[in-house]
Short mmCIF file of C-alpha atoms in Angstrom, two decimals:
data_model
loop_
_atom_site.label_atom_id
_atom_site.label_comp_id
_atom_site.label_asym_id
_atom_site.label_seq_id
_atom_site.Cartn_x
_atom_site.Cartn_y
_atom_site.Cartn_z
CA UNK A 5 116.23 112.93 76.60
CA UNK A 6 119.69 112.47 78.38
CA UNK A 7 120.86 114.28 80.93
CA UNK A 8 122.68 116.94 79.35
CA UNK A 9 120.07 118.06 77.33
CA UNK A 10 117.28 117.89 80.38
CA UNK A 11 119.58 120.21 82.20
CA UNK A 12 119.52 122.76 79.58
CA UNK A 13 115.99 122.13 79.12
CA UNK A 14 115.54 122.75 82.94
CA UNK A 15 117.92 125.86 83.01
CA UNK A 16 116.03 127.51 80.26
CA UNK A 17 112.36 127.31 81.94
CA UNK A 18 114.13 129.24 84.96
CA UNK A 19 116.15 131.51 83.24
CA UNK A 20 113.86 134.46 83.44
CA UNK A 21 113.53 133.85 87.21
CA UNK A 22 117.05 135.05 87.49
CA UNK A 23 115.86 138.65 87.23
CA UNK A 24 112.87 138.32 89.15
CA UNK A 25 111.81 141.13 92.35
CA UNK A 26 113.31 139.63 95.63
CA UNK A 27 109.97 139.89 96.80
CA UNK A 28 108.50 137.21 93.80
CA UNK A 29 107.69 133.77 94.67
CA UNK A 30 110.34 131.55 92.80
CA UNK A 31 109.88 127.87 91.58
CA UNK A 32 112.60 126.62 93.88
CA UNK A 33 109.84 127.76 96.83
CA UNK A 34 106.89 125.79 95.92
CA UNK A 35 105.45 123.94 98.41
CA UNK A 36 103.62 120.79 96.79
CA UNK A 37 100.37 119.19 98.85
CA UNK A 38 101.85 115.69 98.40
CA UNK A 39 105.70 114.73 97.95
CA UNK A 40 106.11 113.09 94.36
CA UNK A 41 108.04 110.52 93.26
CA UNK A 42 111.73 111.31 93.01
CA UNK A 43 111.73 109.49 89.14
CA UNK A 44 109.01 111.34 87.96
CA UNK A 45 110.61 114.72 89.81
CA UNK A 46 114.00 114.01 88.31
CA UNK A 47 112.75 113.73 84.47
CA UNK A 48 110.45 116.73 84.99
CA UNK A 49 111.76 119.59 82.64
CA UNK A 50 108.61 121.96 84.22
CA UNK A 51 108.84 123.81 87.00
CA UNK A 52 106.50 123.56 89.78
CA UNK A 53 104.04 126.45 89.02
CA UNK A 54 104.15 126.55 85.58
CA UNK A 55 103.30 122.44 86.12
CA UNK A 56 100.09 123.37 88.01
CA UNK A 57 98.90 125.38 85.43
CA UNK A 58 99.01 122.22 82.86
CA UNK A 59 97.44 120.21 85.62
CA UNK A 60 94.78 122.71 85.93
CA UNK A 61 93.31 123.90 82.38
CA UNK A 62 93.93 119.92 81.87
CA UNK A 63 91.17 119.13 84.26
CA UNK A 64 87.41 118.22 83.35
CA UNK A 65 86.77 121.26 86.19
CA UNK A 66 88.08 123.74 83.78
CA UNK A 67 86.34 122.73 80.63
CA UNK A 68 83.38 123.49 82.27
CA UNK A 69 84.25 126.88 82.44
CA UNK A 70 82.78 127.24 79.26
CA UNK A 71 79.30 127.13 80.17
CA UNK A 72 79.16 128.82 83.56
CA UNK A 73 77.43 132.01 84.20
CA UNK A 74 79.58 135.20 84.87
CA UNK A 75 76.19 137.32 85.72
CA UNK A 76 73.77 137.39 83.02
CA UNK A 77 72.28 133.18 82.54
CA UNK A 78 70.67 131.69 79.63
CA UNK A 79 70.55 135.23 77.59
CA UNK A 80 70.77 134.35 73.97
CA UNK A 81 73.37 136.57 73.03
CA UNK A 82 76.60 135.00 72.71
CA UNK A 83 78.30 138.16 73.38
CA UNK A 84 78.09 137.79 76.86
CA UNK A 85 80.49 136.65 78.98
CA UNK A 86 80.98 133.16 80.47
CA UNK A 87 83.41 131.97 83.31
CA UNK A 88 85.96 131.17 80.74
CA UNK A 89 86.57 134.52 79.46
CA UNK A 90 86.62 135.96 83.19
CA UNK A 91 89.52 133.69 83.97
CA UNK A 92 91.74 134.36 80.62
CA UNK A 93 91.09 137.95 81.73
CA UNK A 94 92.10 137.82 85.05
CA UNK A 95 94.71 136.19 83.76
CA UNK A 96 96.07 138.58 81.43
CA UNK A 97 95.74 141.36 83.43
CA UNK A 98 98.08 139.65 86.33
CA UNK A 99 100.35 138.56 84.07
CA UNK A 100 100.73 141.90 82.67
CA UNK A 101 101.12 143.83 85.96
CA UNK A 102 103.07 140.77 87.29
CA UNK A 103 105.30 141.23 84.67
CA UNK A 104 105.88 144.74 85.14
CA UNK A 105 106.64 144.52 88.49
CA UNK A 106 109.29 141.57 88.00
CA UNK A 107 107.01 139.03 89.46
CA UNK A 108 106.67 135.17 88.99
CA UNK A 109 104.42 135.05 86.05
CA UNK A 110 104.37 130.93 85.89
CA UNK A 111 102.72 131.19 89.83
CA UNK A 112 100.12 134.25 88.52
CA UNK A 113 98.85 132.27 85.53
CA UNK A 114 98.03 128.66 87.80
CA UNK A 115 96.31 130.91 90.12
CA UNK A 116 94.53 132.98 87.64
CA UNK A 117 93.33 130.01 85.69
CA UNK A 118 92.52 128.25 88.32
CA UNK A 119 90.67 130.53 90.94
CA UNK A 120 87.18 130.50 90.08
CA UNK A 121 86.85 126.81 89.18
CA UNK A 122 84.28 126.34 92.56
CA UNK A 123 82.27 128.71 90.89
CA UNK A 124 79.00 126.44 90.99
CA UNK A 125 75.85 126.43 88.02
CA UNK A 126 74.22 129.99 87.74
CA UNK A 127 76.44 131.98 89.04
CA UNK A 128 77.26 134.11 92.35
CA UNK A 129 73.28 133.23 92.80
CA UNK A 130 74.08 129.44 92.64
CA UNK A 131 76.57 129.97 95.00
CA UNK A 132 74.27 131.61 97.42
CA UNK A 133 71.60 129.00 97.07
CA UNK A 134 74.54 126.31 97.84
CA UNK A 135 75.40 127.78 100.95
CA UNK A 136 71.86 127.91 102.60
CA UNK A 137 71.94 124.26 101.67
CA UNK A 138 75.28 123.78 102.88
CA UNK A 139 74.80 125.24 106.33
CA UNK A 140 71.22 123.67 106.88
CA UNK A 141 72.53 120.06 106.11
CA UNK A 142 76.07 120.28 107.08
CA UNK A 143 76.66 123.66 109.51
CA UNK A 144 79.01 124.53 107.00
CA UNK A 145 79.72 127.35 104.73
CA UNK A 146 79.87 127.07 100.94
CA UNK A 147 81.96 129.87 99.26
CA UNK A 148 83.28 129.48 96.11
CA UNK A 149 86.97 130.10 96.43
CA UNK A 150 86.95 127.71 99.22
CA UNK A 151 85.16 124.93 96.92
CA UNK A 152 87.87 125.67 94.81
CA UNK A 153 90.89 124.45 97.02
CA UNK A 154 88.24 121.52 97.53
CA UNK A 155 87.90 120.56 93.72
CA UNK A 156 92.03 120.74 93.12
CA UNK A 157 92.85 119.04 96.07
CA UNK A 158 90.50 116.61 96.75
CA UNK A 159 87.71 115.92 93.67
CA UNK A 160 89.81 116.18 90.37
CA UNK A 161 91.18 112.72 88.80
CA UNK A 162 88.22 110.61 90.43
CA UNK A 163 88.89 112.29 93.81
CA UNK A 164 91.95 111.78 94.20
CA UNK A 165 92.88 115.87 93.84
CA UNK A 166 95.52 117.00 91.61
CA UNK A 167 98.46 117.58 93.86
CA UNK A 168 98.88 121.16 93.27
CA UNK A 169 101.63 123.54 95.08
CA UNK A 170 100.05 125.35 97.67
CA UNK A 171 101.30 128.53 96.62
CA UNK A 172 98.66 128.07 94.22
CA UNK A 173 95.95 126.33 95.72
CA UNK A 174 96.61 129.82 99.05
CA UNK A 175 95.89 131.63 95.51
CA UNK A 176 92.67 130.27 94.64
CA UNK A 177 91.45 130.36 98.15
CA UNK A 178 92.59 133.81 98.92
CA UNK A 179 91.43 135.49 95.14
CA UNK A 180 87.95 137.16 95.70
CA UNK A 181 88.29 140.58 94.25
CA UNK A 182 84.47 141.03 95.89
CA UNK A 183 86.64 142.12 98.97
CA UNK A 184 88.30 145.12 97.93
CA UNK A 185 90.99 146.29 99.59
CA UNK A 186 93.57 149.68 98.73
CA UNK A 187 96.93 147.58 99.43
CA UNK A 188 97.58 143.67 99.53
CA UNK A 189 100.45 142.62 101.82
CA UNK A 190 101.31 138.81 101.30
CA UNK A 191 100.77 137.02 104.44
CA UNK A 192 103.68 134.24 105.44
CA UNK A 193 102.13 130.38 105.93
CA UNK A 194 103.35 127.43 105.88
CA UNK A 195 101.60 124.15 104.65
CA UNK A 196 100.30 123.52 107.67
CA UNK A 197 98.76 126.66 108.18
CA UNK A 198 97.59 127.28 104.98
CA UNK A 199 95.50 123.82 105.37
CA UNK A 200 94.34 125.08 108.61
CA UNK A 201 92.99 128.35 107.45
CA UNK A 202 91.46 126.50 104.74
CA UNK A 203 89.67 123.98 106.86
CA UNK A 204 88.20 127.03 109.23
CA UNK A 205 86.40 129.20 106.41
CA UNK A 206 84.04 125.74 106.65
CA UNK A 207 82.87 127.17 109.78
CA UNK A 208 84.12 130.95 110.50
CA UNK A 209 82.39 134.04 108.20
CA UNK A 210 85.46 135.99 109.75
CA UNK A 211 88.49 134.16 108.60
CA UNK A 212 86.60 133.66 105.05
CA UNK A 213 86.61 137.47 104.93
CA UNK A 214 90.06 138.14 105.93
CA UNK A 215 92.18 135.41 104.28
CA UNK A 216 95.22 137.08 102.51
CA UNK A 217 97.15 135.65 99.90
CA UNK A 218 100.51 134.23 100.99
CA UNK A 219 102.34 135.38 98.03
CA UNK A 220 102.64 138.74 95.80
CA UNK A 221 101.89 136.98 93.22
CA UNK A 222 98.26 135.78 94.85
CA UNK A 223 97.82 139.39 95.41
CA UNK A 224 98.13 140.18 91.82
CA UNK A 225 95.56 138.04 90.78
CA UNK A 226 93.21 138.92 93.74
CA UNK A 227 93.21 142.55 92.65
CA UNK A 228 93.20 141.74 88.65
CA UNK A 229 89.71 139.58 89.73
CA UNK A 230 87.96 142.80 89.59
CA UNK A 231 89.67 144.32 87.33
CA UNK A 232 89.04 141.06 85.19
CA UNK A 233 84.99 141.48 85.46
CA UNK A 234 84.25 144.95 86.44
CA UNK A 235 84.41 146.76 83.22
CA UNK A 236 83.83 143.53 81.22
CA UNK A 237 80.00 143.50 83.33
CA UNK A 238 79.16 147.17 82.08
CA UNK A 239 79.68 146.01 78.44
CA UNK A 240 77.90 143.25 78.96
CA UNK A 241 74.79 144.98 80.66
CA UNK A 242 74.81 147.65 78.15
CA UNK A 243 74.89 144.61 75.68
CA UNK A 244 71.34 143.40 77.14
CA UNK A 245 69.78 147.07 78.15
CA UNK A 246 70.27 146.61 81.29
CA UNK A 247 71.88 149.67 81.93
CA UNK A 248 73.02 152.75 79.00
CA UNK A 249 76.62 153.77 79.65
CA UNK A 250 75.93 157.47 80.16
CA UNK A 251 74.97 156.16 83.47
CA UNK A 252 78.08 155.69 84.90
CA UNK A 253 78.56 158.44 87.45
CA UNK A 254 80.70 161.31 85.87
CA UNK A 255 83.69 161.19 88.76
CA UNK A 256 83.83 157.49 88.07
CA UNK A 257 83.97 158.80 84.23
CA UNK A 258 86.81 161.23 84.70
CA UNK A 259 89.06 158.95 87.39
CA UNK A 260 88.65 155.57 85.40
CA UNK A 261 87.31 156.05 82.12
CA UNK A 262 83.75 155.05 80.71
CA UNK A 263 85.07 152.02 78.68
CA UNK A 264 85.89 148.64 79.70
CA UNK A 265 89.30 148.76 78.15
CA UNK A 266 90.43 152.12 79.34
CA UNK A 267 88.86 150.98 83.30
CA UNK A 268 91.15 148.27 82.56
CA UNK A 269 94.27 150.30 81.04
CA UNK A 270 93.70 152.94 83.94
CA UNK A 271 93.43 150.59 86.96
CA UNK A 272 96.95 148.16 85.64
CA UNK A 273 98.60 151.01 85.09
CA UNK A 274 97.96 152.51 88.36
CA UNK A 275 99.10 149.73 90.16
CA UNK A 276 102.14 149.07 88.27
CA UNK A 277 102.88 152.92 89.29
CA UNK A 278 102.62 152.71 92.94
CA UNK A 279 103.75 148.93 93.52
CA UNK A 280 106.75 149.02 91.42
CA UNK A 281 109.80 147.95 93.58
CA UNK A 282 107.87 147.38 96.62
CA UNK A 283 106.58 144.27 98.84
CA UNK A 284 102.90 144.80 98.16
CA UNK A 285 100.43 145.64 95.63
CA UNK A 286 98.81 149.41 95.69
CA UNK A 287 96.66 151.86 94.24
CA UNK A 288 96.42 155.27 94.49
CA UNK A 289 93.79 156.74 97.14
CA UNK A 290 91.63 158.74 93.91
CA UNK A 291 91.67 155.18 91.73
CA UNK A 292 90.88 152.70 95.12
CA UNK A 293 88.10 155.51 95.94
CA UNK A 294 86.85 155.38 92.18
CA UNK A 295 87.01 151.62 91.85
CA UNK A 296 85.10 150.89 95.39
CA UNK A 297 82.28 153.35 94.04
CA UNK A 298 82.11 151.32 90.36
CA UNK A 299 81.76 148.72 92.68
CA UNK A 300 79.12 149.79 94.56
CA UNK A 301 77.84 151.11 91.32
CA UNK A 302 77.62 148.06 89.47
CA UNK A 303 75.87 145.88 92.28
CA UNK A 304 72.84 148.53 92.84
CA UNK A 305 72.77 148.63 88.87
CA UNK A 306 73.40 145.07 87.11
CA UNK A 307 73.94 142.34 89.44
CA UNK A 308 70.72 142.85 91.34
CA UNK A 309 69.06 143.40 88.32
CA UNK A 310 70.59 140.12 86.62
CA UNK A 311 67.91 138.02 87.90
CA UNK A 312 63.95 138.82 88.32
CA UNK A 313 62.19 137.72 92.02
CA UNK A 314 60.37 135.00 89.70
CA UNK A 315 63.81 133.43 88.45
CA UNK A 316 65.72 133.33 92.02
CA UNK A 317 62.59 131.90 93.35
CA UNK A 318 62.88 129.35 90.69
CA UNK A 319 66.71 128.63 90.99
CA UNK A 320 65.87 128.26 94.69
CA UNK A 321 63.54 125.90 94.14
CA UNK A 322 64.99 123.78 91.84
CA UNK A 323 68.51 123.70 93.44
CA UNK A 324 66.82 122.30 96.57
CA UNK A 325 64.88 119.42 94.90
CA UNK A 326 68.05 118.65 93.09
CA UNK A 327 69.89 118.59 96.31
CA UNK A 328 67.24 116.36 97.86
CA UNK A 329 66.76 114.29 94.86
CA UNK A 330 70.72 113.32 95.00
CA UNK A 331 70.94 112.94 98.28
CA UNK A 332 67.98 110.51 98.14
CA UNK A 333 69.59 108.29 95.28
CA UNK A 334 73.18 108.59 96.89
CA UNK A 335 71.32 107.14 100.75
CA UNK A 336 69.55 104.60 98.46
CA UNK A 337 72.64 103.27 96.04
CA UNK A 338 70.49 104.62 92.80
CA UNK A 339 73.19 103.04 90.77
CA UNK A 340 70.81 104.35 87.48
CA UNK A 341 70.62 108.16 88.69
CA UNK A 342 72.82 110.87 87.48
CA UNK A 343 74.87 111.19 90.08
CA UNK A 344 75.71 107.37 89.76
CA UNK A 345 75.96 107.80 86.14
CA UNK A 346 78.09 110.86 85.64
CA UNK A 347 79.64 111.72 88.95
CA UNK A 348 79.77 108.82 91.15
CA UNK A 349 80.50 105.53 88.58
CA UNK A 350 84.60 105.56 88.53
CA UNK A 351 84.91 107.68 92.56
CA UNK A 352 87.81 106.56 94.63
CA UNK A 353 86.26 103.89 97.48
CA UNK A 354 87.49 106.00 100.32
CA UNK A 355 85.86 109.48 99.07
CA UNK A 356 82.45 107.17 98.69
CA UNK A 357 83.15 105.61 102.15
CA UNK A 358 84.96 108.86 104.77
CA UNK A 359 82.38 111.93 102.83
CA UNK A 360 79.20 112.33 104.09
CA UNK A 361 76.12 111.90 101.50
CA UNK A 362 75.25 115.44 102.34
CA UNK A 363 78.82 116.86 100.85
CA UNK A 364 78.68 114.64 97.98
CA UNK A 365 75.90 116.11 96.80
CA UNK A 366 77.00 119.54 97.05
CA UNK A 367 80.07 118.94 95.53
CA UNK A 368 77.93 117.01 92.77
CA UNK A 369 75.95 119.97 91.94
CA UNK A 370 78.69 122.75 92.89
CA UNK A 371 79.91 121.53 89.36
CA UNK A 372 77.42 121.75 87.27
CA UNK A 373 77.19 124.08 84.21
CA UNK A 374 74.03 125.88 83.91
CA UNK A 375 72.71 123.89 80.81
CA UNK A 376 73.65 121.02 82.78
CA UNK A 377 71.50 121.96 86.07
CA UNK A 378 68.56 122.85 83.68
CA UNK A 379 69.18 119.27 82.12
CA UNK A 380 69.22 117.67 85.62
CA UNK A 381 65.97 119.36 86.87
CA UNK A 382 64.13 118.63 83.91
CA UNK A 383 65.33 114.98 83.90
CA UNK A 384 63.57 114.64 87.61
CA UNK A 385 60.60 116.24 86.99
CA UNK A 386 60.13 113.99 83.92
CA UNK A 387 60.14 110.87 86.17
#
């Protein structure tokens, strides 16, 4: 392509950021973890955000998507949702309030298709298994949004990361829509002190709680995460009987709607309506006061009825002699086990020789599909 027709190329990727809010993220902004090399940046007809989002849904991380649990595992009912419709959700929601409010919709879709790849095997329940392992071994906490960061810039392309913008990787770390909130103010960092907020939720419960998105964009997403799997869960639990839809309370009914699409329709539009033209992202006191008692609604009602005492006793279980079984081949260079096989056979040298056994295991099973940790489990007990 000469260099005429790259410029036009270029131009016309950013030609809809000329009418972008003042208060959007533009590409011109992006921050990327590593400098790249001036060739490759100079013959690059992408921009930086909308780049990240090829890099990401191009990554073995993401294909996996399509067999991790959302809430309800190994139902046979294919009806249900998995982790890949939750993120092409989320990410049509943003995208759609984004757009509405002017925003940078290249920057919401990396984040939104990105920010639950840390998810690990089983879902939120996995995760909770992972971090009682985590902080037992290591003294460090496992969350998923922060495995997340971990698996973009650090495990992806043989663990080398994938040198992501960190615009988008403060997205992914700063998306759980489990901490609701009535307005989202974007929070200023820099590189530096996005990596060093990053680094602490390892070891502080406090900062994990109160990291904040350093974009508007980020904020989009974090509030379309719920909106992305809160009415999507009711369908699905009235799906499997877990729960008849005449049981929604009625004030929930009247403020939000009894449907997952008009929850959805009602919550975006509300947003759009009180954010419009202004440097956060808002909802009105009646829908924030509705939504927070859905929420409350749908944990006492589906997700701690997702799983009987006999299953998380059995996940438990399992996860740990997993854990210990690949820990014991990594400390004795099992060159046949699956961790070898699968995970470890084509690893960078310095990831094998600076990351303790301990984390390599974790991030080993952290990514694991559910038919996959079944598969694993059985495959040691067969011995």
């Amino acid at each position: 392509m000469n260099t005429l027709m790259l410029d036009e190329v270029k131009h016309n990727f950013l030609k809809k950021e000329e009418i972008l809010s003042q208060d959007a993220c533009f590409s011109n902004q992006a921050i990327r973890m590593y400098e790249e090399d001036e060739k490759d940046k100079k013959d690059e007809i992408r921009p930086s955000f909308y780049h990240d989002t090829d890099r990401i849904i191009h990554a073995p991380s993401y294909t996996r998507y399509l067999n991790k649990t959302q809430v309800f595992s190994f139902f046979r009912n294919d009806h249900l949702s998995k982790r890949i419709v939750h993120v092409q959700l989320v990410s049509k929601i943003a995208r759609t309030i984004g757009r509405s409010l002017n925003l940078n919709e290249d920057l919401i879709e990396a984040i939104a298709l990105g920010h639950d790849i840390g998810h690990t095997p089983i879902g939120h329940v996995g995760e909770a298994i992972l971090n009682r392992i985590s902080k037992r071994e290591l003294g460090e906490i496992f969350a998923h949004n922060v495995q997340g960061v971990r698996v973009y810039k650090d495990l992806e392309n043989h663990q080398t990361g994938c040198n992501l913008t960190i615009q988008v990787l403060d997205g992914i770390l700063c998306h759980n829509g489990e901490l609701l909130s009535n307005v989202y103010y974007p929070v200023e960092k820099t590189k530096e002190s996005f990596l060093e907020e990053y680094e602490s939720c390892y070891n502080n419960e406090k900062i994990l709680k109160q990291v904040r998105p350093m974009t508007l964009e980020g904020c989009v997403v974090r509030i379309s995460d719920i909106i992305g799997y809160i009415g999507r869960d009711i369908e699905d639990a009235i799906e499997i009987g877990v729960i008849q839809r005449e049981d929604i309370p009625k004030n929930i009914q009247k403020v939000l709607g009894i449907e997952n699409r008009k929850i959805v329709d009602t919550l975006i539009r509300d947003i759009i309506e009180n954010s419009l033209g202004k440097p956060y992202i808002k909802m009105s006191s009646s829908v924030y006061e509705a939504l927070f008692e859905l929420k409350e609604f749908n944990y006492k009602h589906i997700y701690l009825k997702a799983n009987t005492k006999e299953q998380l006793d059995f996940y438990e279980e399992k996860m740990n002699l997993l854990y210990k079984q690949c820990l014991h081949d990594i400390e004795t260079n099992n060159q046949k086990s699956n961790i070898y096989q699968v995970y470890l056979k084509d690893a960078h040298p310095e990831y094998l020789k600076n990351t303790d056994p301990k984390r390599i295991a974790i991030d080993y099973i952290s990514g694991m599909t559910d038919e996959y940790f079944l598969e694993s489990i059985h495959k040691f007990e067969n011995k």
